[in-house]
PDB file of C-alpha atoms in Angstrom:
ATOM      1  CA  MET A   1      98.190 101.048 137.858  1.00 66.00           C
ATOM      2  CA  LYS A   2      94.644 100.804 139.199  1.00 70.00           C
ATOM      3  CA  LYS A   3      93.386 102.630 136.095  1.00 77.00           C
ATOM      4  CA  LEU A   4      95.079 100.086 133.803  1.00 71.00           C
ATOM      5  CA  LYS A   5      93.571  97.227 135.799  1.00 75.00           C
ATOM      6  CA  GLU A   6      90.091  98.730 135.319  1.00 78.00           C
ATOM      7  CA  LEU A   7      90.664  99.149 131.583  1.00 76.00           C
ATOM      8  CA  MET A   8      92.108  95.666 131.034  1.00 75.00           C
ATOM      9  CA  PRO A   9      88.763  93.898 130.275  1.00 73.00           C
ATOM     10  CA  TYR A  10      87.981  96.509 127.604  1.00 71.00           C
ATOM     11  CA  ILE A  11      91.448  96.230 126.106  1.00 72.00           C
ATOM     12  CA  ILE A  12      91.069  92.446 125.927  1.00 74.00           C
ATOM     13  CA  ILE A  13      87.672  92.754 124.227  1.00 76.00           C
ATOM     14  CA  VAL A  14      89.076  95.156 121.622  1.00 74.00           C
ATOM     15  CA  VAL A  15      92.054  92.881 120.935  1.00 74.00           C
ATOM     16  CA  VAL A  16      89.815  89.807 120.567  1.00 72.00           C
ATOM     17  CA  VAL A  17      87.440  91.622 118.197  1.00 70.00           C
ATOM     18  CA  LEU A  18      90.365  92.840 116.082  1.00 70.00           C
ATOM     19  CA  LEU A  19      91.848  89.346 115.912  1.00 65.00           C
ATOM     20  CA  VAL A  20      88.514  87.782 114.942  1.00 62.00           C
ATOM     21  CA  ARG A  21      87.915  90.384 112.208  1.00 61.00           C
ATOM     22  CA  SER A  22      91.465  90.076 110.894  1.00 62.00           C
ATOM     23  CA  PHE A  23      91.803  86.301 110.810  1.00 63.00           C
ATOM     24  CA  ILE A  24      88.444  84.543 111.175  1.00 73.00           C
ATOM     25  CA  VAL A  25      85.303  86.355 109.960  1.00 77.00           C
ATOM     26  CA  THR A  26      84.224  89.843 109.043  1.00 84.00           C
ATOM     27  CA  PRO A  27      81.023  91.364 107.698  1.00 86.00           C
ATOM     28  CA  GLY A  28      80.892  92.646 104.133  1.00 89.00           C
ATOM     29  CA  LEU A  29      78.422  94.611 102.048  1.00 91.00           C
ATOM     30  CA  VAL A  30      77.374  93.522  98.555  1.00 94.00           C
ATOM     31  CA  ASN A  31      77.917  96.444  96.194  1.00 93.00           C
ATOM     32  CA  GLY A  32      76.028  96.157  92.909  1.00 92.00           C
ATOM     33  CA  SER A  33      73.994  93.502  91.144  1.00 92.00           C
ATOM     34  CA  SER A  34      76.704  91.400  89.476  1.00 93.00           C
ATOM     35  CA  MET A  35      75.967  88.427  91.765  1.00 95.00           C
ATOM     36  CA  GLU A  36      72.182  88.425  91.317  1.00 92.00           C
ATOM     37  CA  PRO A  37      70.130  86.344  91.778  1.00 91.00           C
ATOM     38  CA  THR A  38      72.374  84.807  94.477  1.00 93.00           C
ATOM     39  CA  LEU A  39      73.354  88.039  96.252  1.00 95.00           C
ATOM     40  CA  HIS A  40      71.708  91.442  95.964  1.00 95.00           C
ATOM     41  CA  ASN A  41      72.910  95.017  96.296  1.00 96.00           C
ATOM     42  CA  ASN A  42      73.297  96.199  99.910  1.00 95.00           C
ATOM     43  CA  GLU A  43      72.966  92.737 101.451  1.00 96.00           C
ATOM     44  CA  LEU A  44      75.196  92.241 104.479  1.00 94.00           C
ATOM     45  CA  VAL A  45      77.189  89.007 104.248  1.00 95.00           C
ATOM     46  CA  LEU A  46      79.611  87.119 106.466  1.00 92.00           C
ATOM     47  CA  ILE A  47      83.084  86.696 104.961  1.00 93.00           C
ATOM     48  CA  ASN A  48      84.765  83.557 106.284  1.00 91.00           C
ATOM     49  CA  LYS A  49      88.533  84.078 106.195  1.00 89.00           C
ATOM     50  CA  ILE A  50      89.490  80.913 108.028  1.00 84.00           C
ATOM     51  CA  GLY A  51      87.482  78.886 105.477  1.00 77.00           C
ATOM     52  CA  LEU A  52      90.303  79.447 102.987  1.00 80.00           C
ATOM     53  CA  ASN A  53      92.384  76.973 105.009  1.00 79.00           C
ATOM     54  CA  LYS A  54      90.136  74.197 103.657  1.00 85.00           C
ATOM     55  CA  GLY A  55      90.918  75.271 100.100  1.00 91.00           C
ATOM     56  CA  ILE A  56      88.917  76.960  97.386  1.00 95.00           C
ATOM     57  CA  ASP A  57      86.452  74.827  95.459  1.00 95.00           C
ATOM     58  CA  ARG A  58      84.585  75.312  92.213  1.00 94.00           C
ATOM     59  CA  TYR A  59      81.370  77.310  92.754  1.00 93.00           C
ATOM     60  CA  ASP A  60      82.557  78.855  96.039  1.00 96.00           C
ATOM     61  CA  ILE A  61      81.619  82.523  96.306  1.00 96.00           C
ATOM     62  CA  VAL A  62      84.715  84.504  97.224  1.00 97.00           C
ATOM     63  CA  VAL A  63      85.728  88.056  98.040  1.00 96.00           C
ATOM     64  CA  VAL A  64      88.663  89.243  95.934  1.00 97.00           C
ATOM     65  CA  LYS A  65      90.936  92.254  96.413  1.00 94.00           C
ATOM     66  CA  TYR A  66      90.805  94.187  93.148  1.00 93.00           C
ATOM     67  CA  GLU A  67      92.428  97.582  92.666  1.00 90.00           C
ATOM     68  CA  ASN A  68      91.510  99.632  95.766  1.00 91.00           C
ATOM     69  CA  SER A  69      88.359  97.696  96.553  1.00 91.00           C
ATOM     70  CA  THR A  70      86.893  94.209  96.745  1.00 94.00           C
ATOM     71  CA  ILE A  71      84.616  92.245  94.439  1.00 96.00           C
ATOM     72  CA  ILE A  72      82.417  89.235  95.178  1.00 97.00           C
ATOM     73  CA  LYS A  73      82.412  86.505  92.516  1.00 97.00           C
ATOM     74  CA  ARG A  74      81.890  82.765  92.017  1.00 96.00           C
ATOM     75  CA  VAL A  75      84.860  80.454  91.391  1.00 97.00           C
ATOM     76  CA  ILE A  76      84.458  78.615  88.082  1.00 95.00           C
ATOM     77  CA  GLY A  77      88.027  77.654  87.172  1.00 97.00           C
ATOM     78  CA  LEU A  78      90.748  76.237  89.423  1.00 98.00           C
ATOM     79  CA  PRO A  79      94.544  76.529  89.027  1.00 98.00           C
ATOM     80  CA  TYR A  80      95.880  75.330  85.650  1.00 98.00           C
ATOM     81  CA  GLU A  81      92.379  74.833  84.227  1.00 98.00           C
ATOM     82  CA  THR A  82      91.134  76.203  80.924  1.00 98.00           C
ATOM     83  CA  VAL A  83      87.538  77.381  81.061  1.00 96.00           C
ATOM     84  CA  GLU A  84      85.692  77.824  77.770  1.00 94.00           C
ATOM     85  CA  TYR A  85      82.150  78.806  77.059  1.00 89.00           C
ATOM     86  CA  ILE A  86      81.132  78.043  73.486  1.00 87.00           C
ATOM     87  CA  ASN A  87      77.596  78.091  72.065  1.00 83.00           C
ATOM     88  CA  ASP A  88      75.937  77.923  75.498  1.00 77.00           C
ATOM     89  CA  ILE A  89      78.093  75.018  76.704  1.00 83.00           C
ATOM     90  CA  LEU A  90      80.656  75.264  79.516  1.00 86.00           C
ATOM     91  CA  TYR A  91      83.898  73.316  79.123  1.00 93.00           C
ATOM     92  CA  ILE A  92      86.660  72.859  81.659  1.00 94.00           C
ATOM     93  CA  ASP A  93      89.827  71.413  80.167  1.00 96.00           C
ATOM     94  CA  GLY A  94      87.813  70.337  77.128  1.00 93.00           C
ATOM     95  CA  GLU A  95      85.193  68.405  79.128  1.00 93.00           C
ATOM     96  CA  ILE A  96      81.549  69.486  79.167  1.00 91.00           C
ATOM     97  CA  VAL A  97      80.496  70.573  82.644  1.00 86.00           C
ATOM     98  CA  ASN A  98      76.937  70.218  83.877  1.00 75.00           C
ATOM     99  CA  THR A  99      76.905  73.301  86.032  1.00 64.00           C
ATOM    100  CA  LYS A 100      74.514  74.361  88.752  1.00 58.00           C
ATOM    101  CA  VAL A 101      75.213  77.948  87.695  1.00 58.00           C
ATOM    102  CA  ASP A 102      73.061  79.475  84.959  1.00 62.00           C
ATOM    103  CA  PHE A 103      75.186  80.625  82.020  1.00 60.00           C
ATOM    104  CA  GLU A 104      72.280  81.782  79.875  1.00 63.00           C
ATOM    105  CA  TYR A 105      73.063  84.886  77.779  1.00 64.00           C
ATOM    106  CA  THR A 106      76.815  84.545  78.302  1.00 74.00           C
ATOM    107  CA  LYS A 107      79.082  85.445  75.396  1.00 82.00           C
ATOM    108  CA  ASP A 108      81.667  82.886  74.342  1.00 88.00           C
ATOM    109  CA  PHE A 109      85.013  83.138  76.136  1.00 92.00           C
ATOM    110  CA  LYS A 110      88.180  81.173  76.863  1.00 95.00           C
ATOM    111  CA  LEU A 111      90.408  81.680  79.924  1.00 97.00           C
ATOM    112  CA  THR A 112      93.289  79.726  81.427  1.00 98.00           C
ATOM    113  CA  ALA A 113      94.315  79.959  85.073  1.00 98.00           C
ATOM    114  CA  GLY A 114      97.966  79.631  86.040  1.00 98.00           C
ATOM    115  CA  LYS A 115      99.585  78.432  89.236  1.00 98.00           C
ATOM    116  CA  ASN A 116      97.635  79.667  92.290  1.00 97.00           C
ATOM    117  CA  GLU A 117      95.095  81.441  90.047  1.00 98.00           C
ATOM    118  CA  TYR A 118      91.317  81.129  89.799  1.00 98.00           C
ATOM    119  CA  ILE A 119      88.753  82.088  87.186  1.00 98.00           C
ATOM    120  CA  VAL A 120      85.879  83.940  88.846  1.00 97.00           C
ATOM    121  CA  LEU A 121      82.614  85.092  87.313  1.00 94.00           C
ATOM    122  CA  GLY A 122      79.636  87.054  88.539  1.00 93.00           C
ATOM    123  CA  ASP A 123      76.306  85.224  88.456  1.00 90.00           C
ATOM    124  CA  ASN A 124      74.777  88.134  86.522  1.00 89.00           C
ATOM    125  CA  ARG A 125      77.244  87.816  83.651  1.00 85.00           C
ATOM    126  CA  ASN A 126      75.733  90.514  81.457  1.00 85.00           C
ATOM    127  CA  ILE A 127      76.983  93.232  83.805  1.00 89.00           C
ATOM    128  CA  SER A 128      79.734  91.548  85.815  1.00 91.00           C
ATOM    129  CA  LYS A 129      83.322  92.777  85.885  1.00 92.00           C
ATOM    130  CA  ASP A 130      85.023  89.429  86.406  1.00 95.00           C
ATOM    131  CA  SER A 131      87.825  87.234  85.032  1.00 96.00           C
ATOM    132  CA  ARG A 132      86.586  87.801  81.486  1.00 94.00           C
ATOM    133  CA  ILE A 133      87.698  91.425  81.950  1.00 93.00           C
ATOM    134  CA  ILE A 134      90.304  91.395  84.727  1.00 95.00           C
ATOM    135  CA  GLY A 135      91.794  87.958  84.005  1.00 96.00           C
ATOM    136  CA  PRO A 136      92.345  85.131  86.482  1.00 98.00           C
ATOM    137  CA  VAL A 137      92.720  86.201  90.112  1.00 98.00           C
ATOM    138  CA  LYS A 138      95.622  85.240  92.341  1.00 98.00           C
ATOM    139  CA  GLU A 139      94.913  83.076  95.362  1.00 96.00           C
ATOM    140  CA  SER A 140      96.683  85.692  97.496  1.00 95.00           C
ATOM    141  CA  ASP A 141      94.031  88.242  96.421  1.00 97.00           C
ATOM    142  CA  ILE A 142      91.168  86.079  97.717  1.00 97.00           C
ATOM    143  CA  ILE A 143      90.390  87.274 101.234  1.00 94.00           C
ATOM    144  CA  GLY A 144      87.551  84.935 102.163  1.00 95.00           C
ATOM    145  CA  LYS A 145      84.475  82.944 101.241  1.00 95.00           C
ATOM    146  CA  VAL A 146      80.944  84.301 101.469  1.00 96.00           C
ATOM    147  CA  ASP A 147      79.061  81.736 103.539  1.00 90.00           C
ATOM    148  CA  LEU A 148      76.094  83.567 105.005  1.00 89.00           C
ATOM    149  CA  VAL A 149      73.688  86.429 104.328  1.00 94.00           C
ATOM    150  CA  LEU A 150      73.205  88.358 107.571  1.00 90.00           C
ATOM    151  CA  PHE A 151      70.854  91.131 106.442  1.00 90.00           C
ATOM    152  CA  PRO A 152      68.132  91.711 105.442  1.00 92.00           C
ATOM    153  CA  PHE A 153      66.793  89.248 107.981  1.00 88.00           C
ATOM    154  CA  SER A 154      64.299  87.927 105.418  1.00 88.00           C
ATOM    155  CA  LYS A 155      67.294  86.587 103.433  1.00 88.00           C
ATOM    156  CA  PHE A 156      69.264  85.356 106.463  1.00 88.00           C
ATOM    157  CA  GLY A 157      70.890  82.014 105.762  1.00 87.00           C
ATOM    158  CA  LYS A 158      73.585  80.035 104.008  1.00 88.00           C
ATOM    159  CA  VAL A 159      74.670  81.206 100.554  1.00 88.00           C
ATOM    160  CA  LYS A 160      74.333  78.627  97.786  1.00 80.00           C
TER     161      LYS A 160
END
């Protein structure tokens, strides 16, 4: 009994850390250059899981479960929206969108998201495996938002 009492603070710390990582925030590593220039290969980022409770907005950067891994992409289309890119112009539901995301060198495409689905694209569209290839992603496959670059320290700060 005395042994358990001595171990209790450590057990509590482990439980708290596991709960925080499971439900609130967790670190993640950027793998590849599909989100350049926003995020770079091997950058350590903070994935905000609880931020999903506030909803997913256009231009949020999200982490998506895909096959046996995860991908980091930017949300462009929301549920039930049709996203088209024609002759260097982005349309959402037929309306021209003045985007803060650079679409230069993007091939024309048209995608429609269904109920609880999102259209996600990498910022480096020439090499990105995103909704143009895998289709819209289900909300249930989005595990969190990327809010912060943790490392390298020279890049530490909020993700835009």
